[in-house]
PDB file of C-alpha atoms in Angstrom:
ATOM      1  CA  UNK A   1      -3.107  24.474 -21.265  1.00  0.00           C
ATOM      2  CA  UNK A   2      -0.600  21.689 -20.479  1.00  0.00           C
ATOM      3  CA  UNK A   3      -1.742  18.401 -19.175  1.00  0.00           C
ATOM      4  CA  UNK A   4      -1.328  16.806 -15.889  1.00  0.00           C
ATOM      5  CA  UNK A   5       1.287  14.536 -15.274  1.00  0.00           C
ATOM      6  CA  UNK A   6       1.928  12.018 -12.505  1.00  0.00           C
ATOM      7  CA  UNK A   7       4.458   9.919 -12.631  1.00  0.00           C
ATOM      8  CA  UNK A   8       6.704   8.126  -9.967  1.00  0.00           C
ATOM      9  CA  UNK A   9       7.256   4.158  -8.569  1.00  0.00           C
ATOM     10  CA  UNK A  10       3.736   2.237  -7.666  1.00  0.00           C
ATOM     11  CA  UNK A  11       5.790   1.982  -3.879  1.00  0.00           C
ATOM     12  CA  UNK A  12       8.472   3.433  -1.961  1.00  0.00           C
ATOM     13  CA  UNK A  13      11.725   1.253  -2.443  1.00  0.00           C
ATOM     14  CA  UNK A  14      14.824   2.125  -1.555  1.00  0.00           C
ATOM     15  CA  UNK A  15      16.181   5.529  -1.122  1.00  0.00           C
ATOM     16  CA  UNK A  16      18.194   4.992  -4.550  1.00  0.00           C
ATOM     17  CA  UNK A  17      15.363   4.014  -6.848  1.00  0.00           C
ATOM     18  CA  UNK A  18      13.471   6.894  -5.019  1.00  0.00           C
ATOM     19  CA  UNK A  19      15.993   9.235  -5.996  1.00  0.00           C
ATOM     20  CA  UNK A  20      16.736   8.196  -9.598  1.00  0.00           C
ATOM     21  CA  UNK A  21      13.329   8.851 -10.213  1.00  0.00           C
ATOM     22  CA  UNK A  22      12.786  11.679  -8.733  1.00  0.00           C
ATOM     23  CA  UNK A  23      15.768  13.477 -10.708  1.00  0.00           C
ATOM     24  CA  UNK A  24      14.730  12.064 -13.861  1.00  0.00           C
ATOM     25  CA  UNK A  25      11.506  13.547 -13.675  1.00  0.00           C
ATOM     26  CA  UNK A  26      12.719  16.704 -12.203  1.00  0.00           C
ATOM     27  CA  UNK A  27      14.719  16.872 -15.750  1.00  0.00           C
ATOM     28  CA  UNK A  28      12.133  16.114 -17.557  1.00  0.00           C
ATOM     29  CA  UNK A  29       9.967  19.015 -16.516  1.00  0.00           C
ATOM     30  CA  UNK A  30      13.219  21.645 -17.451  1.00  0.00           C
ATOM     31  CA  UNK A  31      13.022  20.121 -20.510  1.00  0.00           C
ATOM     32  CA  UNK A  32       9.733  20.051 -21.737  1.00  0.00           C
ATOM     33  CA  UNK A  33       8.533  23.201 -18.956  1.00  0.00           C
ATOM     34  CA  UNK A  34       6.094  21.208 -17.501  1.00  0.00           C
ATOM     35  CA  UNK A  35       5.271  20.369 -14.001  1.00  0.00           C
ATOM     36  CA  UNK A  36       5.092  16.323 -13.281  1.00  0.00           C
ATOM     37  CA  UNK A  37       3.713  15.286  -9.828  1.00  0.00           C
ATOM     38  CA  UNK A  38       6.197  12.622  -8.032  1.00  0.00           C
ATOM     39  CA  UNK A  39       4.065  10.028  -7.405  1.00  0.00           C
ATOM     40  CA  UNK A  40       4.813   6.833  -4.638  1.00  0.00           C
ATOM     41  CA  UNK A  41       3.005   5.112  -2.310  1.00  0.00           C
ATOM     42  CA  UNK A  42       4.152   4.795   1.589  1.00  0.00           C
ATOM     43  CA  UNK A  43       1.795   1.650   1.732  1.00  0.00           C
ATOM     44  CA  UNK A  44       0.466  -0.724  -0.572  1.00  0.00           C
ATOM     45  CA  UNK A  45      -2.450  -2.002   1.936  1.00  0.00           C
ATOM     46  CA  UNK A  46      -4.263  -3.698  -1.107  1.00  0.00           C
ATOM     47  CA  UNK A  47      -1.729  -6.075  -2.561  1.00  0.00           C
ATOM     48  CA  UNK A  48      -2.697  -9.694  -3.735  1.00  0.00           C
ATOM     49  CA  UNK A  49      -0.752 -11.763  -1.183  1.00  0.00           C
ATOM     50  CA  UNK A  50      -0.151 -11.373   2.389  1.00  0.00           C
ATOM     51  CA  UNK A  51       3.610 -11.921   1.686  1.00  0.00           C
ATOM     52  CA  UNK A  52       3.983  -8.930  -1.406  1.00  0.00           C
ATOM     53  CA  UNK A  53       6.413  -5.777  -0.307  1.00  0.00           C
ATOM     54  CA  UNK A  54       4.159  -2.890   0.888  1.00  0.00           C
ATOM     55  CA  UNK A  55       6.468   0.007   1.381  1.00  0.00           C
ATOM     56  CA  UNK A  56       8.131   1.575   4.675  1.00  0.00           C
ATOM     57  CA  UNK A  57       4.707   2.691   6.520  1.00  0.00           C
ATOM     58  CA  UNK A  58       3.431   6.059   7.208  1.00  0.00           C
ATOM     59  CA  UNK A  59       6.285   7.889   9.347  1.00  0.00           C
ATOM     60  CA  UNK A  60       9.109   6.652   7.117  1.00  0.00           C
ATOM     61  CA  UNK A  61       7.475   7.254   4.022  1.00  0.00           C
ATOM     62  CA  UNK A  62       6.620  10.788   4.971  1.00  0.00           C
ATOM     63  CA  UNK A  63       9.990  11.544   5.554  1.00  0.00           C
ATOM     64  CA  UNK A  64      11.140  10.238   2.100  1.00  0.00           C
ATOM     65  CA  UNK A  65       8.841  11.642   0.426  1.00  0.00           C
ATOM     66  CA  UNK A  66       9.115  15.236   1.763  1.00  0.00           C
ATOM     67  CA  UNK A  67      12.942  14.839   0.914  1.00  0.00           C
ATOM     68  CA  UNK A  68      11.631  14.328  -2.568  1.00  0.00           C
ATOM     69  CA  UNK A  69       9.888  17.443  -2.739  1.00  0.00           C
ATOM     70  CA  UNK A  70      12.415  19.637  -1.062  1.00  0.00           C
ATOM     71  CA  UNK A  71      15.742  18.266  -3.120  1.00  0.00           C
ATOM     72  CA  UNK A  72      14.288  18.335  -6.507  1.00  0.00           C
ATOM     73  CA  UNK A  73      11.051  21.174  -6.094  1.00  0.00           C
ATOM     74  CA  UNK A  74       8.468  18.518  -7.315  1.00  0.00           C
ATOM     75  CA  UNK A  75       4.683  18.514  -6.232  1.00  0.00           C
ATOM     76  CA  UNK A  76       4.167  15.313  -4.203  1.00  0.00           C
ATOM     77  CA  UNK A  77       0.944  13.077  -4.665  1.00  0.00           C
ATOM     78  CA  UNK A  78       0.264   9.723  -2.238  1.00  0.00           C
ATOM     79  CA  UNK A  79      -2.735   7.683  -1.129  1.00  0.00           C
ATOM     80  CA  UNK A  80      -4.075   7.454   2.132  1.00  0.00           C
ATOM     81  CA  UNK A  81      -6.027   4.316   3.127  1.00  0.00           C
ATOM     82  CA  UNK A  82      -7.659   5.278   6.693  1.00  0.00           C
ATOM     83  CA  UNK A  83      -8.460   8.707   7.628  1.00  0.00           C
ATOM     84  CA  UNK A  84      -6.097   9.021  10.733  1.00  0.00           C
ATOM     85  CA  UNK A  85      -3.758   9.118   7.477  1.00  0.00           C
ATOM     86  CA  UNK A  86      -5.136  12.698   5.874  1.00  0.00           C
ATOM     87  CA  UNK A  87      -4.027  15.044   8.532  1.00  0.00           C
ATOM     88  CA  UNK A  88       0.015  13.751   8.559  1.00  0.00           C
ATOM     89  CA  UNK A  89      -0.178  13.253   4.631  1.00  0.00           C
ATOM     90  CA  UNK A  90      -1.648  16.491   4.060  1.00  0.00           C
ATOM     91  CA  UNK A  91       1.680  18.252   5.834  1.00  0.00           C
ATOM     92  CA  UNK A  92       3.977  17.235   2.821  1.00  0.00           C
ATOM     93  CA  UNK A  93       1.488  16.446  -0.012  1.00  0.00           C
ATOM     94  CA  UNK A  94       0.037  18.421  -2.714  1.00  0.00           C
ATOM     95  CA  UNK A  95      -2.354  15.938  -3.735  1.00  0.00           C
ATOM     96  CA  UNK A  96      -3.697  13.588  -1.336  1.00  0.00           C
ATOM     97  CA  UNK A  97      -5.303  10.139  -3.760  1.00  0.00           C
ATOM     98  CA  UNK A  98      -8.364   8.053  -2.708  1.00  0.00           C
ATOM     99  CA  UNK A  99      -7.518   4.420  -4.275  1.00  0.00           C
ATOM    100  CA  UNK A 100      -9.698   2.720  -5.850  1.00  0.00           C
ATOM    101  CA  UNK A 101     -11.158   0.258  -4.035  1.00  0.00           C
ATOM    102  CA  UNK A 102     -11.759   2.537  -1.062  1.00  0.00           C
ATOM    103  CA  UNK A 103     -13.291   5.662  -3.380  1.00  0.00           C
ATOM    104  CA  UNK A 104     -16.732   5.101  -1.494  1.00  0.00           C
ATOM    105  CA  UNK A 105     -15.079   5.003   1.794  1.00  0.00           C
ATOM    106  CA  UNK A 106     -17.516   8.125   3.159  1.00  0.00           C
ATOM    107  CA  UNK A 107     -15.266   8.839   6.294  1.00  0.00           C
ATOM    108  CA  UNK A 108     -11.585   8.239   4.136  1.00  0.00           C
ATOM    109  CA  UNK A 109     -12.987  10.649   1.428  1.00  0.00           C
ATOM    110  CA  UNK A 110     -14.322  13.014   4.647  1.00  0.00           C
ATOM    111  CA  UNK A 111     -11.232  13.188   6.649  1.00  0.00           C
ATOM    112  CA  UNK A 112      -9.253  13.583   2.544  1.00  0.00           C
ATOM    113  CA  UNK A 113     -11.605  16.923   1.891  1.00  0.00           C
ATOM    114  CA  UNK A 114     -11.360  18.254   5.379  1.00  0.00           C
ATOM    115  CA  UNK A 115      -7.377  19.579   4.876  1.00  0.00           C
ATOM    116  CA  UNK A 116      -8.195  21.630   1.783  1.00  0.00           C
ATOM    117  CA  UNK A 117      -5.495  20.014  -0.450  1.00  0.00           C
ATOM    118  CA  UNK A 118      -6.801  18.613  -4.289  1.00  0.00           C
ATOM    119  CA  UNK A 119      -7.711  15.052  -3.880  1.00  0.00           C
ATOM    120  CA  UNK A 120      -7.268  12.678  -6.471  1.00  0.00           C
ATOM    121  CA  UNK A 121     -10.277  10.151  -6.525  1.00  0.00           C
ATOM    122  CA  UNK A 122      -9.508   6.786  -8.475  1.00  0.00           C
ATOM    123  CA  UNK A 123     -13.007   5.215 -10.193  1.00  0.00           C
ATOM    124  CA  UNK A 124     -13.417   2.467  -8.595  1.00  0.00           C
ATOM    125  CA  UNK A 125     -13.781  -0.835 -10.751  1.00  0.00           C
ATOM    126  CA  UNK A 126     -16.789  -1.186  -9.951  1.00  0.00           C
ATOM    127  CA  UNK A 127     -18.355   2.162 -11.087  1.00  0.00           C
ATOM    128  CA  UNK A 128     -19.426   3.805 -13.945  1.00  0.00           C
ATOM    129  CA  UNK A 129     -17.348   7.462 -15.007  1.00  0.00           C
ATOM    130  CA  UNK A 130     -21.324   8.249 -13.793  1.00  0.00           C
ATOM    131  CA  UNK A 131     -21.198   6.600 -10.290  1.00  0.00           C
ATOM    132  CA  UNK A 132     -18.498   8.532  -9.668  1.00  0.00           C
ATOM    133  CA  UNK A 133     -20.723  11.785  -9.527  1.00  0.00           C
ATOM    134  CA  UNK A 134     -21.888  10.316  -5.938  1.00  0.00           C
ATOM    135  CA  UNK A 135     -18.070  10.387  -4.815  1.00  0.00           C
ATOM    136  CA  UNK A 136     -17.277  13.807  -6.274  1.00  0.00           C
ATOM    137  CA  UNK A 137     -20.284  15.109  -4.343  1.00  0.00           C
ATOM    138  CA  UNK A 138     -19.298  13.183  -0.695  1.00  0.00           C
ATOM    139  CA  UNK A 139     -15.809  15.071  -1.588  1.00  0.00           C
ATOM    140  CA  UNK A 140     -17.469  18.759  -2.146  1.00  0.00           C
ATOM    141  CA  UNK A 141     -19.534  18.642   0.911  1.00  0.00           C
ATOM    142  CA  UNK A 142     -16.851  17.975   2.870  1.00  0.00           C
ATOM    143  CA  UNK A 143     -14.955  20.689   2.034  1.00  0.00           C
ATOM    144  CA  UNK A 144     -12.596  20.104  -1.642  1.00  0.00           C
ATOM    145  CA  UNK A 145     -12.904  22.794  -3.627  1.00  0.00           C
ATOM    146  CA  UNK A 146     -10.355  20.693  -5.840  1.00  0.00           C
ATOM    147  CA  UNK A 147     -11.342  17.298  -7.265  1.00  0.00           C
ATOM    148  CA  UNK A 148      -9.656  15.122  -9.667  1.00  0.00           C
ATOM    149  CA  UNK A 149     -10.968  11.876 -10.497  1.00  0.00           C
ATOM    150  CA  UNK A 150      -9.591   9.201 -12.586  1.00  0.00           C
ATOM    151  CA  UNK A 151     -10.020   6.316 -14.878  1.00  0.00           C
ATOM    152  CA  UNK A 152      -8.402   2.735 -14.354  1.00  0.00           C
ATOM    153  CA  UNK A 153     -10.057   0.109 -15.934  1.00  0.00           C
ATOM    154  CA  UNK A 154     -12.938  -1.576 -14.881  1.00  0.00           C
ATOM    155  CA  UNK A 155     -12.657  -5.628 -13.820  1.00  0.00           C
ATOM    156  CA  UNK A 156     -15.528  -8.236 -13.309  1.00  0.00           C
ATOM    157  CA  UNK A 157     -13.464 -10.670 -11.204  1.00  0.00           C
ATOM    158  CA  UNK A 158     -11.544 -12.539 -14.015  1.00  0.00           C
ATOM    159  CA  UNK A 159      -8.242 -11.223 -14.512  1.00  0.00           C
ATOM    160  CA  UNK A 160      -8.894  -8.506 -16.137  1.00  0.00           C
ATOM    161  CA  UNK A 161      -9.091  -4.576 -16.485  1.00  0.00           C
ATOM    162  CA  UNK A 162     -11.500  -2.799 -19.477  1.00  0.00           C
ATOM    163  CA  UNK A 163     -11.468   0.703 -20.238  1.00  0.00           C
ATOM    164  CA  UNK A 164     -13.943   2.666 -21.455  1.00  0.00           C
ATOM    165  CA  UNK A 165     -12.929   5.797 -22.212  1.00  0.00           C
ATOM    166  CA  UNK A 166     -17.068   7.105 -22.432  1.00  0.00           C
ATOM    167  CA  UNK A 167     -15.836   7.431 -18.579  1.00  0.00           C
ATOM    168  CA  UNK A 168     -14.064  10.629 -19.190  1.00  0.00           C
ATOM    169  CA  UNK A 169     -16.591  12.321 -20.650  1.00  0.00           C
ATOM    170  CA  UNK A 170     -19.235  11.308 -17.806  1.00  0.00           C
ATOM    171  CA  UNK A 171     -16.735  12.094 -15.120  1.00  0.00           C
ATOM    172  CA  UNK A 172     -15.767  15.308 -16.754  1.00  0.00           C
ATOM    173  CA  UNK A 173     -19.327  17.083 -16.345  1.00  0.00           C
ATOM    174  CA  UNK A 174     -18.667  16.479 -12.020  1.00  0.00           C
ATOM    175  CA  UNK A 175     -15.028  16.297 -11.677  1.00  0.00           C
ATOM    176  CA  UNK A 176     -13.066  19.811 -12.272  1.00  0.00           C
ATOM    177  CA  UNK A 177     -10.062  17.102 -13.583  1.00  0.00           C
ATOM    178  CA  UNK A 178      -9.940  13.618 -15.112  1.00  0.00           C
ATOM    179  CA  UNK A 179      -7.028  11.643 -15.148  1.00  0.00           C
ATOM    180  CA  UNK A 180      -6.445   8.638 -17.147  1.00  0.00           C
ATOM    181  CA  UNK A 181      -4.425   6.426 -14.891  1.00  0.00           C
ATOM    182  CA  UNK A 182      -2.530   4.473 -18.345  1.00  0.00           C
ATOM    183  CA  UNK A 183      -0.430   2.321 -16.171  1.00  0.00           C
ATOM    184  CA  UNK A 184      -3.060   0.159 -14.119  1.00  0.00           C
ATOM    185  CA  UNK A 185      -5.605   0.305 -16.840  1.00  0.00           C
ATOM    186  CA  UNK A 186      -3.362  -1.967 -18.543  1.00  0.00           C
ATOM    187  CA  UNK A 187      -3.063  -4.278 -15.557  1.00  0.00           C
ATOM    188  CA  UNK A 188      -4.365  -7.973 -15.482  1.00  0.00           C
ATOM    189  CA  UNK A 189      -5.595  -8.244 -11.576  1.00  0.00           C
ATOM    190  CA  UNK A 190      -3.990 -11.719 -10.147  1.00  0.00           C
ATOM    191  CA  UNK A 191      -3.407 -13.402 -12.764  1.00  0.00           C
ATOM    192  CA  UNK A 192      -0.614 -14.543 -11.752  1.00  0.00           C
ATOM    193  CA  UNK A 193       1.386 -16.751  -9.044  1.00  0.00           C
ATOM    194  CA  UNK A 194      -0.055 -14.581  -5.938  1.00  0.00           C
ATOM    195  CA  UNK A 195       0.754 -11.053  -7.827  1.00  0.00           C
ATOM    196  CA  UNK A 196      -1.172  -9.031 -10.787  1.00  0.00           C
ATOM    197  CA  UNK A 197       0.377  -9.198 -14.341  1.00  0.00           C
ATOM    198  CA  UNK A 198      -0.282  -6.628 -17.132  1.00  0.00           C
ATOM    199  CA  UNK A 199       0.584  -5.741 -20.894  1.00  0.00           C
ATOM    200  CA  UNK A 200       2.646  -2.679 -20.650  1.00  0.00           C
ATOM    201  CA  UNK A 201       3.105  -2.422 -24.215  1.00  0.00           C
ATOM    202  CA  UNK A 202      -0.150  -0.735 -24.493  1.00  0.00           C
ATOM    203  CA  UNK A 203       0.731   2.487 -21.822  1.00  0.00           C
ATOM    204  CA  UNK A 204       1.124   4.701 -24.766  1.00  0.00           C
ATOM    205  CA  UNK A 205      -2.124   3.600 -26.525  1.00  0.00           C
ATOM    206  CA  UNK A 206      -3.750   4.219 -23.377  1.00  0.00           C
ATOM    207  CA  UNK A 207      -2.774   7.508 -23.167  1.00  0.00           C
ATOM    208  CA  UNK A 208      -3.117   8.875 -26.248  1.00  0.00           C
ATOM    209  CA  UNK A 209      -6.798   7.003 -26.700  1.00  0.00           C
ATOM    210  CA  UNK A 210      -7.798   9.197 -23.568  1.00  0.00           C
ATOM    211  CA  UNK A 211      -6.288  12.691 -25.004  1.00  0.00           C
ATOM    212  CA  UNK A 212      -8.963  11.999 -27.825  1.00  0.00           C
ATOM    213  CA  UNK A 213     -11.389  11.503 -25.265  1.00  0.00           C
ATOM    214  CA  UNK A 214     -10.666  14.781 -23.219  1.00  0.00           C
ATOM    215  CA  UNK A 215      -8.693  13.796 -20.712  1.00  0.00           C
ATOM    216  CA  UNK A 216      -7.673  16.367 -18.455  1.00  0.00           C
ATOM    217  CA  UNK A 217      -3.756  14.769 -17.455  1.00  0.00           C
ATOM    218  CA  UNK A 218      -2.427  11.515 -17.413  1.00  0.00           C
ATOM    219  CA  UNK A 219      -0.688   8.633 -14.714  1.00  0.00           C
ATOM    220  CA  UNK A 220       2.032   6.748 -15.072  1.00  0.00           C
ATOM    221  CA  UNK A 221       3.670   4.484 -12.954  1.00  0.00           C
ATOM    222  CA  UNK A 222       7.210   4.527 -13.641  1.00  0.00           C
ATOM    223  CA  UNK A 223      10.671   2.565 -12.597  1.00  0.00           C
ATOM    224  CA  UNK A 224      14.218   2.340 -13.688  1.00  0.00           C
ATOM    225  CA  UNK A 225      14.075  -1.294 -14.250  1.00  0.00           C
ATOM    226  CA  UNK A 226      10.311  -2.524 -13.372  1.00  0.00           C
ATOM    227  CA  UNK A 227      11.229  -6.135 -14.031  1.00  0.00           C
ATOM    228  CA  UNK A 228      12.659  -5.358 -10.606  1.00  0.00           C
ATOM    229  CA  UNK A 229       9.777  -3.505  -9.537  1.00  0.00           C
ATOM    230  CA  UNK A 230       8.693  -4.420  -5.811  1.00  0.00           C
ATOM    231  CA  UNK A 231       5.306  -3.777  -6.642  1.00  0.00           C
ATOM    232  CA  UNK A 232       2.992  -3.616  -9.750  1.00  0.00           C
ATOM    233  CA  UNK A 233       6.169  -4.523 -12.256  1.00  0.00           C
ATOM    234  CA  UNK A 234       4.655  -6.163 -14.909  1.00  0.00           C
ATOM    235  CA  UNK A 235       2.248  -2.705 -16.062  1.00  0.00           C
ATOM    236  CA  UNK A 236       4.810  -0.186 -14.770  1.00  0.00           C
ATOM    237  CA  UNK A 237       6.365   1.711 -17.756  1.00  0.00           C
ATOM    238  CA  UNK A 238      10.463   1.802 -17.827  1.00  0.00           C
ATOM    239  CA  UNK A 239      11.729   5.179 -16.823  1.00  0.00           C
ATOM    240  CA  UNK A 240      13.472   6.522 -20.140  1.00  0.00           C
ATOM    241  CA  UNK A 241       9.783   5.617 -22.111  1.00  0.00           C
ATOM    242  CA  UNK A 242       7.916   7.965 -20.343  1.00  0.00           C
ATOM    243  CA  UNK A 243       9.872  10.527 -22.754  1.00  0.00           C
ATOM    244  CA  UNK A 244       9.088   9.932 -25.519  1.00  0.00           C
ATOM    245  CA  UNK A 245       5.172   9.920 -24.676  1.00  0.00           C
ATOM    246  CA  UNK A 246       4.998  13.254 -22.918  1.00  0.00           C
ATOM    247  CA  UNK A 247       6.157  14.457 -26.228  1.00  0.00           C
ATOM    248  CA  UNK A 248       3.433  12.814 -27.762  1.00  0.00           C
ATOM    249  CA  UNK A 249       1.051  14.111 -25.501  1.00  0.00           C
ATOM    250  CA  UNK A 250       2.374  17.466 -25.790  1.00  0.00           C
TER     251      UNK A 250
END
């Protein structure tokens, strides 16, 4: 069975960057016959500073992103963070994502279950992979019958994320999926001037330590040039490196 794979900018930029990735990942699944999930955020409602970039809002990034999926035939996934969000968001997404500092929101992860899409529940970094059981369930008595949830790190307040990858195990025995998100796990939470930093050189390690562990599919933020990156660009993985671990994973 072949892994899941997400993959796509941490926030919607411009229609360019949007598209660049999109078709690069839309020829990467020819190539390899897989099936990666575009992946982009229409708002970043959780970044450091007041004055960071958070994306074109709801109705904008809607449209954009259900462009996406109709030019190039990818699955779309995207986060909601308040529960008017689910219903619109559910029209053009496959996958509707829970971030995770709101993944005990009761009412977000509600008004998430209630449109019978697969929801994609991010540990928070503040759980165990066994707290998360408590989410899962919120989730299934709401109405998912589809429940990813992934890893990212956990961080006590001082700049910085640690994994451990017992999580996927733990989560695996509630979750029917478990994702190892590779890109934030190697994030270092403001640490710097008003904006998180991160060691990207470690993505691939990340990924491959969680196949070992069981992991169910894999995230990855990606971007053409993240040095550029409007958001999350120092643990974003450059575009043309994703290829050469997919084949690793595969």
């Amino acid at each position: 069975m072949k892994p899941i794979i997400i993959a796509g900018p941490c926030v919607i930029e411009s229609e360019e960057i949007m598209h660049e990735t999109a078709q690069y990942i839309s020829y990467l699944n020819r190539r390899y016959d897989i099936d990666i999930i575009f992946k982009a955020s229409f708002d970043k409602a959780n970044r450091t500073s007041d004055s960071s970039y958070r994306g074109p809002g709801l109705n904008k990034g809607l449209i954009i992103l259900d462009g996406i999926k109709h030019r190039y035939g990818l699955k779309i996934i995207t986060d909601i963070h308040e529960s008017f969000q689910a219903r619109p968001v559910s029209e053009v997404a496959d996958i509707i994502q829970i971030p995770a500092l709101l993944c005990r929101q009761t009412d977000l992860i509600a008004a998430a279950a209630q449109n019978k899409k697969t929801i994609n529940i991010k540990k928070g970094q503040f759980l165990s992979g066994e707290d998360m059981r408590f989410v899962i369930d919120k989730a299934r008595h709401n109405g998912a019958e589809n429940i990813w949830a992934t890893e990212r790190g956990n961080c006590f307040g001082y700049n910085n994320n640690i994994v451990d990858f017992r999580n996927i195990p733990a989560m695996k025995k509630y979750a029917d999926s478990v994702i190892m998100d590779c890109t934030h796990s190697v994030q270092t939470p403001n640490s710097g001037n008003g904006i998180s930093g991160g060691n990207p050189e470690y993505i691939e390690s990340m990924a491959l330590a969680a196949k070992a562990f069981g992991a169910d599919g894999y995230f990855f933020e990606v971007h053409p040039d993240p040095v550029r990156a409007l958001s999350d660009s120092h643990c974003s993985l450059r575009m043309d490196l994703l290829t050469p671990v997919i084949e690793k994973l595969l």
